[in-house]
Amino acid sequence: MLALEGDGSYAVADRLAIALEPGSLSKREEDYVTMRRLLLHRQAMDGKLSRQNWDCNGTGYVAYRKYICDVKPSVDHSEWAPSEGRLSKDLSKSPASISSRRSSSVQADESEQPAYAFAGMKCLFDSCKASVNIVRFGNLSSDLLAFGAADGTLTVCSLEGSPRVLHLLRGHSKEITDFDWSLNNKYLCSSSLDKSVRIWDTSEGHCIRVIYDKVSQLCIRFHPVNNNYLVVGTGTGQLKVINFSTGRHVNHLDLGRQITALDFDPSGRLLFAGDSTGCIYSIAVDSITATLSYAHKNNMGLARKSTTTTVQFRIFSRLAGGPVLLASNQDGSLRFFSVALQVNGYLTLRCSLHLPPLARNTRASFCPLLSLEKGEFIVTGSEDKNVYFYDFTRPKHPCVNKLQGHGAPIVGVSWNYGENLLASSDCEGLVIVWKRAKSVDG
C-alpha cells in the first residue's frame, strides 16, 4: 500500500485507479472501477486518520513515526553524580547514599541494550513521617505531583521552578490506599481504610465531598472520558460506580474477592481490576449509564495466590504489537499481557518475571518512551531500598539499571508526562524525584 499523506491522498489514489483501468469499459466494468476508486479513497483516508489519531501515552503521531522508522535513541550511558545546588532541599547534605549501577550483563552489552541514565536528584520531600504508599504525577503534567501516606494525609506539590508543597490535605483518619487525578488535574479522589472516599479541590486545597461506606475502600479511578463517574474497588470484592456530582452509588459489580488495583483503557470502555489472589478481570463499561459487565478473568503466570499491587494499561507495545497490560503482585511476580480490545479486553500472557517476594504492596510502572525504541521496560521499587529497571525481553538478565538513594524499602514509583522525571517513595516517608540525563541530541 502506498503511503498517502496530506490533502493529496485522493489525487494519488485517483491516478493509481486510472492507471489500473482497462482501455474500453462495459457498464459492469465501469461499476467495478467506480467501486475500486471508492475503496482506494477509503483506504487512503483511513490510513491517514489512523496515523493522526494513534496515541501512545500522549506522544501521538511523532512516536508512531519514530516506531515505524525504528529511530535509534541517543542515550547517555555515563555514570551520574548528585545534582548540585539547593532545590526543595539541599541534596548534598542528604544522608542517603547516591549512586547508579547497571547489572554486569548490561555493561557487557551496552552497544546493543539502552538503559535509563539519570543525572541525579531534582529534589526530595521528607515532611511526611509515615509510609508514602502512592505517588502520582498529574495527567499530562510534568511538574504536578501528589503522594498519599499511611497517616491519612495527601500532599500536593509543584516541581515548577523551586519545588514546593502546595497543599497538605487532611481528612482521612486511616491509611490512604489509592488516589487519582481528574482529567484537568483540578480534582483528586482518594480511597482509604477508614471506609470513605474523598474528593479534593487541588486549587483551593480542601475537601469538597465525602462518600462513606461500610467497608474499606482499596483502590479508585476517575472514568477517563466521563469524569462525573468514579470507580472504587472495595474490601468485599465489589466494584462500585459513584456519581461525582451527587456522591451517590449508581452501579456495582460483585467479583467476590478484595479488589486491590484498577486501571482503565483510554477510551473508558474497558476496566481492568486485580484482586487479592492475583486474578485480573476485564470489565466492559458503558460511559453513559455506568453499567459494568463482567467479560473475562485471567490468573495465568502465578505460582501461588498473591495480592495484585499494580494493574496498568498501555495503548501500544512493540513486543506485543498492540495494547498491553502490566500486573505486579506481592509475591514478586511481574506479568505482561497482550490485550484484545475487540474481544472485550481478553488477556494473553506474553511473558513474566519472578522477583523476590515483597512484604509490602510495592507498585510498578511501564517505561513507555524507552520501550517504544527497544525492549519492554518497567520500573519498580524493592525491599532492598533500590529502584530497579527491568526489561521483559531479557529473561536471563532482566535488570538493566538501578537507582540508590532511599534509606528504606521503596513502595511507590511514577513517571511524569515527559518521562524526564521519576518519583519514588519509601515506607519512611521520603519522596525522591529523579532527573533523567539528557541525550546527546537533547
PDB file of C-alpha atoms in Angstrom, residues 189-392:
ATOM      1  CA  CYS A 189     -10.257  11.469  44.515  1.00  0.00           C
ATOM      2  CA  SER A 190      -8.847   9.303  47.300  1.00  0.00           C
ATOM      3  CA  SER A 191      -9.787   5.998  48.936  1.00  0.00           C
ATOM      4  CA  SER A 192      -8.888   4.880  52.443  1.00  0.00           C
ATOM      5  CA  LEU A 193      -9.080   2.128  55.031  1.00  0.00           C
ATOM      6  CA  ASP A 194     -11.351   4.456  57.023  1.00  0.00           C
ATOM      7  CA  LYS A 195     -14.173   3.267  54.667  1.00  0.00           C
ATOM      8  CA  SER A 196     -14.549   6.597  52.916  1.00  0.00           C
ATOM      9  CA  VAL A 197     -13.873   8.218  49.554  1.00  0.00           C
ATOM     10  CA  ARG A 198     -12.975  11.902  49.484  1.00  0.00           C
ATOM     11  CA  ILE A 199     -12.906  14.363  46.596  1.00  0.00           C
ATOM     12  CA  TRP A 200     -10.492  17.279  46.864  1.00  0.00           C
ATOM     13  CA  ASP A 201     -10.222  20.611  45.089  1.00  0.00           C
ATOM     14  CA  THR A 202      -6.499  20.894  44.327  1.00  0.00           C
ATOM     15  CA  SER A 203      -6.617  24.635  43.560  1.00  0.00           C
ATOM     16  CA  GLU A 204      -8.192  25.551  46.902  1.00  0.00           C
ATOM     17  CA  GLY A 205      -6.727  22.682  48.915  1.00  0.00           C
ATOM     18  CA  HIS A 206      -9.867  21.452  50.667  1.00  0.00           C
ATOM     19  CA  CYS A 207     -12.281  18.515  50.598  1.00  0.00           C
ATOM     20  CA  ILE A 208     -15.488  19.153  48.648  1.00  0.00           C
ATOM     21  CA  ARG A 209     -17.228  15.794  49.137  1.00  0.00           C
ATOM     22  CA  VAL A 210     -17.061  12.730  51.399  1.00  0.00           C
ATOM     23  CA  ILE A 211     -18.718   9.413  50.491  1.00  0.00           C
ATOM     24  CA  TYR A 212     -18.963   6.933  53.354  1.00  0.00           C
ATOM     25  CA  ASP A 213     -19.305   3.164  53.056  1.00  0.00           C
ATOM     26  CA  LYS A 214     -19.381   0.145  55.377  1.00  0.00           C
ATOM     27  CA  VAL A 215     -16.187  -1.473  54.087  1.00  0.00           C
ATOM     28  CA  SER A 216     -12.604  -0.432  53.325  1.00  0.00           C
ATOM     29  CA  GLN A 217     -12.050   1.338  50.001  1.00  0.00           C
ATOM     30  CA  LEU A 218      -8.919  -0.159  48.437  1.00  0.00           C
ATOM     31  CA  CYS A 219      -8.490   1.461  45.002  1.00  0.00           C
ATOM     32  CA  ILE A 220     -10.095   4.213  42.944  1.00  0.00           C
ATOM     33  CA  ARG A 221     -10.103   5.698  39.426  1.00  0.00           C
ATOM     34  CA  PHE A 222     -11.835   8.515  37.583  1.00  0.00           C
ATOM     35  CA  HIS A 223     -13.539   7.398  34.386  1.00  0.00           C
ATOM     36  CA  PRO A 224     -11.124   8.704  31.710  1.00  0.00           C
ATOM     37  CA  VAL A 225     -13.846  10.067  29.414  1.00  0.00           C
ATOM     38  CA  ASN A 226     -16.722  10.876  31.773  1.00  0.00           C
ATOM     39  CA  ASN A 227     -15.095  12.322  34.893  1.00  0.00           C
ATOM     40  CA  ASN A 228     -18.512  12.510  36.531  1.00  0.00           C
ATOM     41  CA  TYR A 229     -18.041   8.827  37.419  1.00  0.00           C
ATOM     42  CA  LEU A 230     -15.632   7.279  39.902  1.00  0.00           C
ATOM     43  CA  VAL A 231     -14.989   3.539  40.156  1.00  0.00           C
ATOM     44  CA  VAL A 232     -13.968   2.144  43.546  1.00  0.00           C
ATOM     45  CA  GLY A 233     -12.716  -1.335  44.470  1.00  0.00           C
ATOM     46  CA  THR A 234     -13.776  -2.462  47.959  1.00  0.00           C
ATOM     47  CA  GLY A 235     -12.676  -4.933  50.587  1.00  0.00           C
ATOM     48  CA  THR A 236     -15.730  -7.105  49.951  1.00  0.00           C
ATOM     49  CA  GLY A 237     -14.966  -7.646  46.268  1.00  0.00           C
ATOM     50  CA  GLN A 238     -17.352  -5.106  44.799  1.00  0.00           C
ATOM     51  CA  LEU A 239     -16.681  -2.580  42.072  1.00  0.00           C
ATOM     52  CA  LYS A 240     -18.821   0.471  42.789  1.00  0.00           C
ATOM     53  CA  VAL A 241     -19.547   3.376  40.466  1.00  0.00           C
ATOM     54  CA  ILE A 242     -20.045   6.731  42.219  1.00  0.00           C
ATOM     55  CA  ASN A 243     -21.561   9.852  40.719  1.00  0.00           C
ATOM     56  CA  PHE A 244     -19.059  12.667  41.285  1.00  0.00           C
ATOM     57  CA  SER A 245     -21.731  15.377  41.377  1.00  0.00           C
ATOM     58  CA  THR A 246     -24.169  13.738  43.791  1.00  0.00           C
ATOM     59  CA  GLY A 247     -21.915  11.343  45.714  1.00  0.00           C
ATOM     60  CA  ARG A 248     -24.404   8.502  45.183  1.00  0.00           C
ATOM     61  CA  HIS A 249     -23.629   4.923  44.182  1.00  0.00           C
ATOM     62  CA  VAL A 250     -25.138   4.388  40.723  1.00  0.00           C
ATOM     63  CA  ASN A 251     -23.972   0.871  39.891  1.00  0.00           C
ATOM     64  CA  HIS A 252     -21.911  -2.040  41.142  1.00  0.00           C
ATOM     65  CA  LEU A 253     -20.466  -5.414  40.142  1.00  0.00           C
ATOM     66  CA  ASP A 254     -19.570  -8.197  42.592  1.00  0.00           C
ATOM     67  CA  LEU A 255     -16.310 -10.021  41.811  1.00  0.00           C
ATOM     68  CA  GLY A 256     -16.136 -11.997  45.065  1.00  0.00           C
ATOM     69  CA  ARG A 257     -12.665 -11.041  46.351  1.00  0.00           C
ATOM     70  CA  GLN A 258     -10.957  -7.859  47.530  1.00  0.00           C
ATOM     71  CA  ILE A 259     -10.273  -5.528  44.585  1.00  0.00           C
ATOM     72  CA  THR A 260      -6.798  -4.101  45.117  1.00  0.00           C
ATOM     73  CA  ALA A 261      -5.838  -2.434  41.798  1.00  0.00           C
ATOM     74  CA  LEU A 262      -7.652  -0.727  38.909  1.00  0.00           C
ATOM     75  CA  ASP A 263      -6.928   0.873  35.549  1.00  0.00           C
ATOM     76  CA  PHE A 264      -8.963   1.979  32.517  1.00  0.00           C
ATOM     77  CA  ASP A 265      -8.112   1.907  28.855  1.00  0.00           C
ATOM     78  CA  PRO A 266      -8.067   5.479  27.416  1.00  0.00           C
ATOM     79  CA  SER A 267     -11.476   5.084  25.766  1.00  0.00           C
ATOM     80  CA  GLY A 268     -13.131   4.240  29.095  1.00  0.00           C
ATOM     81  CA  ARG A 269     -14.838   1.213  27.566  1.00  0.00           C
ATOM     82  CA  LEU A 270     -12.706  -1.329  29.438  1.00  0.00           C
ATOM     83  CA  LEU A 271     -11.757  -1.517  33.097  1.00  0.00           C
ATOM     84  CA  PHE A 272      -9.074  -3.880  34.371  1.00  0.00           C
ATOM     85  CA  ALA A 273      -9.223  -4.983  38.019  1.00  0.00           C
ATOM     86  CA  GLY A 274      -6.803  -7.047  40.104  1.00  0.00           C
ATOM     87  CA  ASP A 275      -7.880  -8.888  43.243  1.00  0.00           C
ATOM     88  CA  SER A 276      -6.275 -10.246  46.415  1.00  0.00           C
ATOM     89  CA  THR A 277      -5.499 -13.634  44.801  1.00  0.00           C
ATOM     90  CA  GLY A 278      -3.748 -12.242  41.716  1.00  0.00           C
ATOM     91  CA  CYS A 279      -6.603 -12.673  39.226  1.00  0.00           C
ATOM     92  CA  ILE A 280      -7.082  -9.949  36.599  1.00  0.00           C
ATOM     93  CA  TYR A 281     -10.616  -9.142  35.423  1.00  0.00           C
ATOM     94  CA  SER A 282     -11.628  -7.424  32.194  1.00  0.00           C
ATOM     95  CA  ILE A 283     -14.816  -5.384  32.699  1.00  0.00           C
ATOM     96  CA  ALA A 284     -16.849  -3.731  29.939  1.00  0.00           C
ATOM     97  CA  VAL A 285     -18.044  -0.236  30.912  1.00  0.00           C
ATOM     98  CA  ASP A 286     -20.834   1.890  29.476  1.00  0.00           C
ATOM     99  CA  SER A 287     -19.605   5.503  29.660  1.00  0.00           C
ATOM    100  CA  ILE A 288     -23.159   6.912  29.654  1.00  0.00           C
ATOM    101  CA  THR A 289     -25.083   4.624  32.025  1.00  0.00           C
ATOM    102  CA  ALA A 290     -22.031   3.478  34.045  1.00  0.00           C
ATOM    103  CA  THR A 291     -23.111  -0.160  33.625  1.00  0.00           C
ATOM    104  CA  LEU A 292     -20.376  -2.693  34.455  1.00  0.00           C
ATOM    105  CA  SER A 293     -20.368  -6.044  32.624  1.00  0.00           C
ATOM    106  CA  TYR A 294     -18.074  -8.928  33.559  1.00  0.00           C
ATOM    107  CA  ALA A 295     -16.089 -10.040  30.488  1.00  0.00           C
ATOM    108  CA  HIS A 296     -13.002 -12.145  31.258  1.00  0.00           C
ATOM    109  CA  LYS A 297     -10.847 -13.447  34.109  1.00  0.00           C
ATOM    110  CA  ASN A 298      -7.159 -14.377  33.933  1.00  0.00           C
ATOM    111  CA  ASN A 299      -4.849 -15.924  36.546  1.00  0.00           C
ATOM    112  CA  MET A 300      -2.056 -17.121  34.249  1.00  0.00           C
ATOM    113  CA  GLY A 301       1.583 -16.776  35.310  1.00  0.00           C
ATOM    114  CA  LEU A 302       1.079 -17.035  39.080  1.00  0.00           C
ATOM    115  CA  ALA A 303       2.946 -19.609  41.143  1.00  0.00           C
ATOM    116  CA  ARG A 304       0.555 -19.047  44.056  1.00  0.00           C
ATOM    117  CA  LYS A 305      -2.215 -16.730  45.144  1.00  0.00           C
ATOM    118  CA  SER A 306      -0.880 -13.249  45.863  1.00  0.00           C
ATOM    119  CA  THR A 307      -2.297  -9.725  46.149  1.00  0.00           C
ATOM    120  CA  THR A 308      -2.249  -7.637  42.995  1.00  0.00           C
ATOM    121  CA  THR A 309      -0.445  -4.352  43.691  1.00  0.00           C
ATOM    122  CA  THR A 310      -0.444  -2.775  40.205  1.00  0.00           C
ATOM    123  CA  VAL A 311      -2.618  -3.002  37.104  1.00  0.00           C
ATOM    124  CA  GLN A 312      -1.514  -0.627  34.332  1.00  0.00           C
ATOM    125  CA  PHE A 313      -2.773  -0.417  30.741  1.00  0.00           C
ATOM    126  CA  ARG A 314      -0.744   0.887  27.808  1.00  0.00           C
ATOM    127  CA  ILE A 315      -2.098   1.528  24.326  1.00  0.00           C
ATOM    128  CA  PHE A 316       0.836   0.148  22.336  1.00  0.00           C
ATOM    129  CA  SER A 317       3.861  -2.104  22.774  1.00  0.00           C
ATOM    130  CA  ARG A 318       6.474  -3.173  20.255  1.00  0.00           C
ATOM    131  CA  LEU A 319       6.781  -6.551  21.933  1.00  0.00           C
ATOM    132  CA  ALA A 320       3.071  -7.343  21.669  1.00  0.00           C
ATOM    133  CA  GLY A 321       2.340  -5.276  18.556  1.00  0.00           C
ATOM    134  CA  GLY A 322      -0.695  -3.697  20.221  1.00  0.00           C
ATOM    135  CA  PRO A 323      -2.190  -2.780  23.613  1.00  0.00           C
ATOM    136  CA  VAL A 324      -0.714  -4.381  26.735  1.00  0.00           C
ATOM    137  CA  LEU A 325      -1.315  -4.678  30.465  1.00  0.00           C
ATOM    138  CA  LEU A 326       1.204  -4.825  33.327  1.00  0.00           C
ATOM    139  CA  ALA A 327       0.302  -6.644  36.544  1.00  0.00           C
ATOM    140  CA  SER A 328       2.552  -6.812  39.617  1.00  0.00           C
ATOM    141  CA  ASN A 329       1.942  -8.954  42.686  1.00  0.00           C
ATOM    142  CA  GLN A 330       3.146  -9.091  46.256  1.00  0.00           C
ATOM    143  CA  ASP A 331       4.877 -12.430  45.625  1.00  0.00           C
ATOM    144  CA  GLY A 332       7.324 -10.579  43.348  1.00  0.00           C
ATOM    145  CA  SER A 333       5.830 -11.618  40.012  1.00  0.00           C
ATOM    146  CA  LEU A 334       5.577  -9.147  37.130  1.00  0.00           C
ATOM    147  CA  ARG A 335       3.240 -10.228  34.310  1.00  0.00           C
ATOM    148  CA  PHE A 336       2.962  -8.772  30.828  1.00  0.00           C
ATOM    149  CA  PHE A 337      -0.291  -9.372  28.907  1.00  0.00           C
ATOM    150  CA  SER A 338      -1.395  -8.511  25.401  1.00  0.00           C
ATOM    151  CA  VAL A 339      -4.940  -7.118  25.282  1.00  0.00           C
ATOM    152  CA  ALA A 340      -7.531  -7.953  22.611  1.00  0.00           C
ATOM    153  CA  LEU A 341      -9.701  -4.838  22.611  1.00  0.00           C
ATOM    154  CA  GLN A 342     -12.040  -6.358  20.027  1.00  0.00           C
ATOM    155  CA  VAL A 343     -12.866  -9.222  22.432  1.00  0.00           C
ATOM    156  CA  ASN A 344     -13.740  -7.093  25.481  1.00  0.00           C
ATOM    157  CA  GLY A 345     -10.165  -6.924  26.750  1.00  0.00           C
ATOM    158  CA  TYR A 346      -9.269 -10.622  26.571  1.00  0.00           C
ATOM    159  CA  LEU A 347      -5.779 -11.075  28.088  1.00  0.00           C
ATOM    160  CA  THR A 348      -2.997 -13.307  26.799  1.00  0.00           C
ATOM    161  CA  LEU A 349       0.119 -13.772  28.930  1.00  0.00           C
ATOM    162  CA  ARG A 350       3.173 -12.877  26.828  1.00  0.00           C
ATOM    163  CA  CYS A 351       5.928 -13.101  29.443  1.00  0.00           C
ATOM    164  CA  SER A 352       6.620 -12.735  33.154  1.00  0.00           C
ATOM    165  CA  LEU A 353       9.417 -12.119  35.654  1.00  0.00           C
ATOM    166  CA  HIS A 354       9.635 -13.629  39.124  1.00  0.00           C
ATOM    167  CA  LEU A 355      11.454 -11.423  41.635  1.00  0.00           C
ATOM    168  CA  PRO A 356      11.955 -11.941  45.391  1.00  0.00           C
ATOM    169  CA  PRO A 357       8.693 -11.822  47.387  1.00  0.00           C
ATOM    170  CA  LEU A 358       7.674  -8.470  48.872  1.00  0.00           C
ATOM    171  CA  ALA A 359       6.482  -7.687  52.381  1.00  0.00           C
ATOM    172  CA  ARG A 360       4.591  -4.577  51.204  1.00  0.00           C
ATOM    173  CA  ASN A 361       2.307  -3.520  48.367  1.00  0.00           C
ATOM    174  CA  THR A 362       5.130  -2.332  46.139  1.00  0.00           C
ATOM    175  CA  ARG A 363       3.992  -0.767  42.872  1.00  0.00           C
ATOM    176  CA  ALA A 364       5.445  -0.932  39.372  1.00  0.00           C
ATOM    177  CA  SER A 365       5.102   1.099  36.178  1.00  0.00           C
ATOM    178  CA  PHE A 366       5.735   0.856  32.464  1.00  0.00           C
ATOM    179  CA  CYS A 367       8.584   2.895  30.921  1.00  0.00           C
ATOM    180  CA  PRO A 368       6.641   3.757  27.742  1.00  0.00           C
ATOM    181  CA  LEU A 369       9.022   6.043  25.839  1.00  0.00           C
ATOM    182  CA  LEU A 370      12.119   3.847  26.136  1.00  0.00           C
ATOM    183  CA  SER A 371      10.022   0.743  25.376  1.00  0.00           C
ATOM    184  CA  LEU A 372       8.893   2.406  22.159  1.00  0.00           C
ATOM    185  CA  GLU A 373      12.503   2.358  20.975  1.00  0.00           C
ATOM    186  CA  LYS A 374      13.732  -1.070  22.066  1.00  0.00           C
ATOM    187  CA  GLY A 375      12.873  -3.726  24.612  1.00  0.00           C
ATOM    188  CA  GLU A 376       9.971  -3.671  27.058  1.00  0.00           C
ATOM    189  CA  PHE A 377      10.971  -1.819  30.217  1.00  0.00           C
ATOM    190  CA  ILE A 378       9.293  -1.453  33.592  1.00  0.00           C
ATOM    191  CA  VAL A 379      10.388   0.257  36.811  1.00  0.00           C
ATOM    192  CA  THR A 380       9.573  -0.912  40.331  1.00  0.00           C
ATOM    193  CA  GLY A 381      10.555  -0.422  43.957  1.00  0.00           C
ATOM    194  CA  SER A 382      12.037  -3.124  46.161  1.00  0.00           C
ATOM    195  CA  GLU A 383      12.625  -4.257  49.723  1.00  0.00           C
ATOM    196  CA  ASP A 384      16.392  -3.641  49.411  1.00  0.00           C
ATOM    197  CA  LYS A 385      15.879   0.169  49.105  1.00  0.00           C
ATOM    198  CA  ASN A 386      16.676   0.372  45.371  1.00  0.00           C
ATOM    199  CA  VAL A 387      14.644   1.423  42.339  1.00  0.00           C
ATOM    200  CA  TYR A 388      15.045  -1.228  39.639  1.00  0.00           C
ATOM    201  CA  PHE A 389      14.568  -1.156  35.856  1.00  0.00           C
ATOM    202  CA  TYR A 390      13.759  -4.458  34.178  1.00  0.00           C
ATOM    203  CA  ASP A 391      13.455  -5.497  30.538  1.00  0.00           C
ATOM    204  CA  PHE A 392      10.961  -8.244  29.718  1.00  0.00           C
TER     205      PHE A 392
END
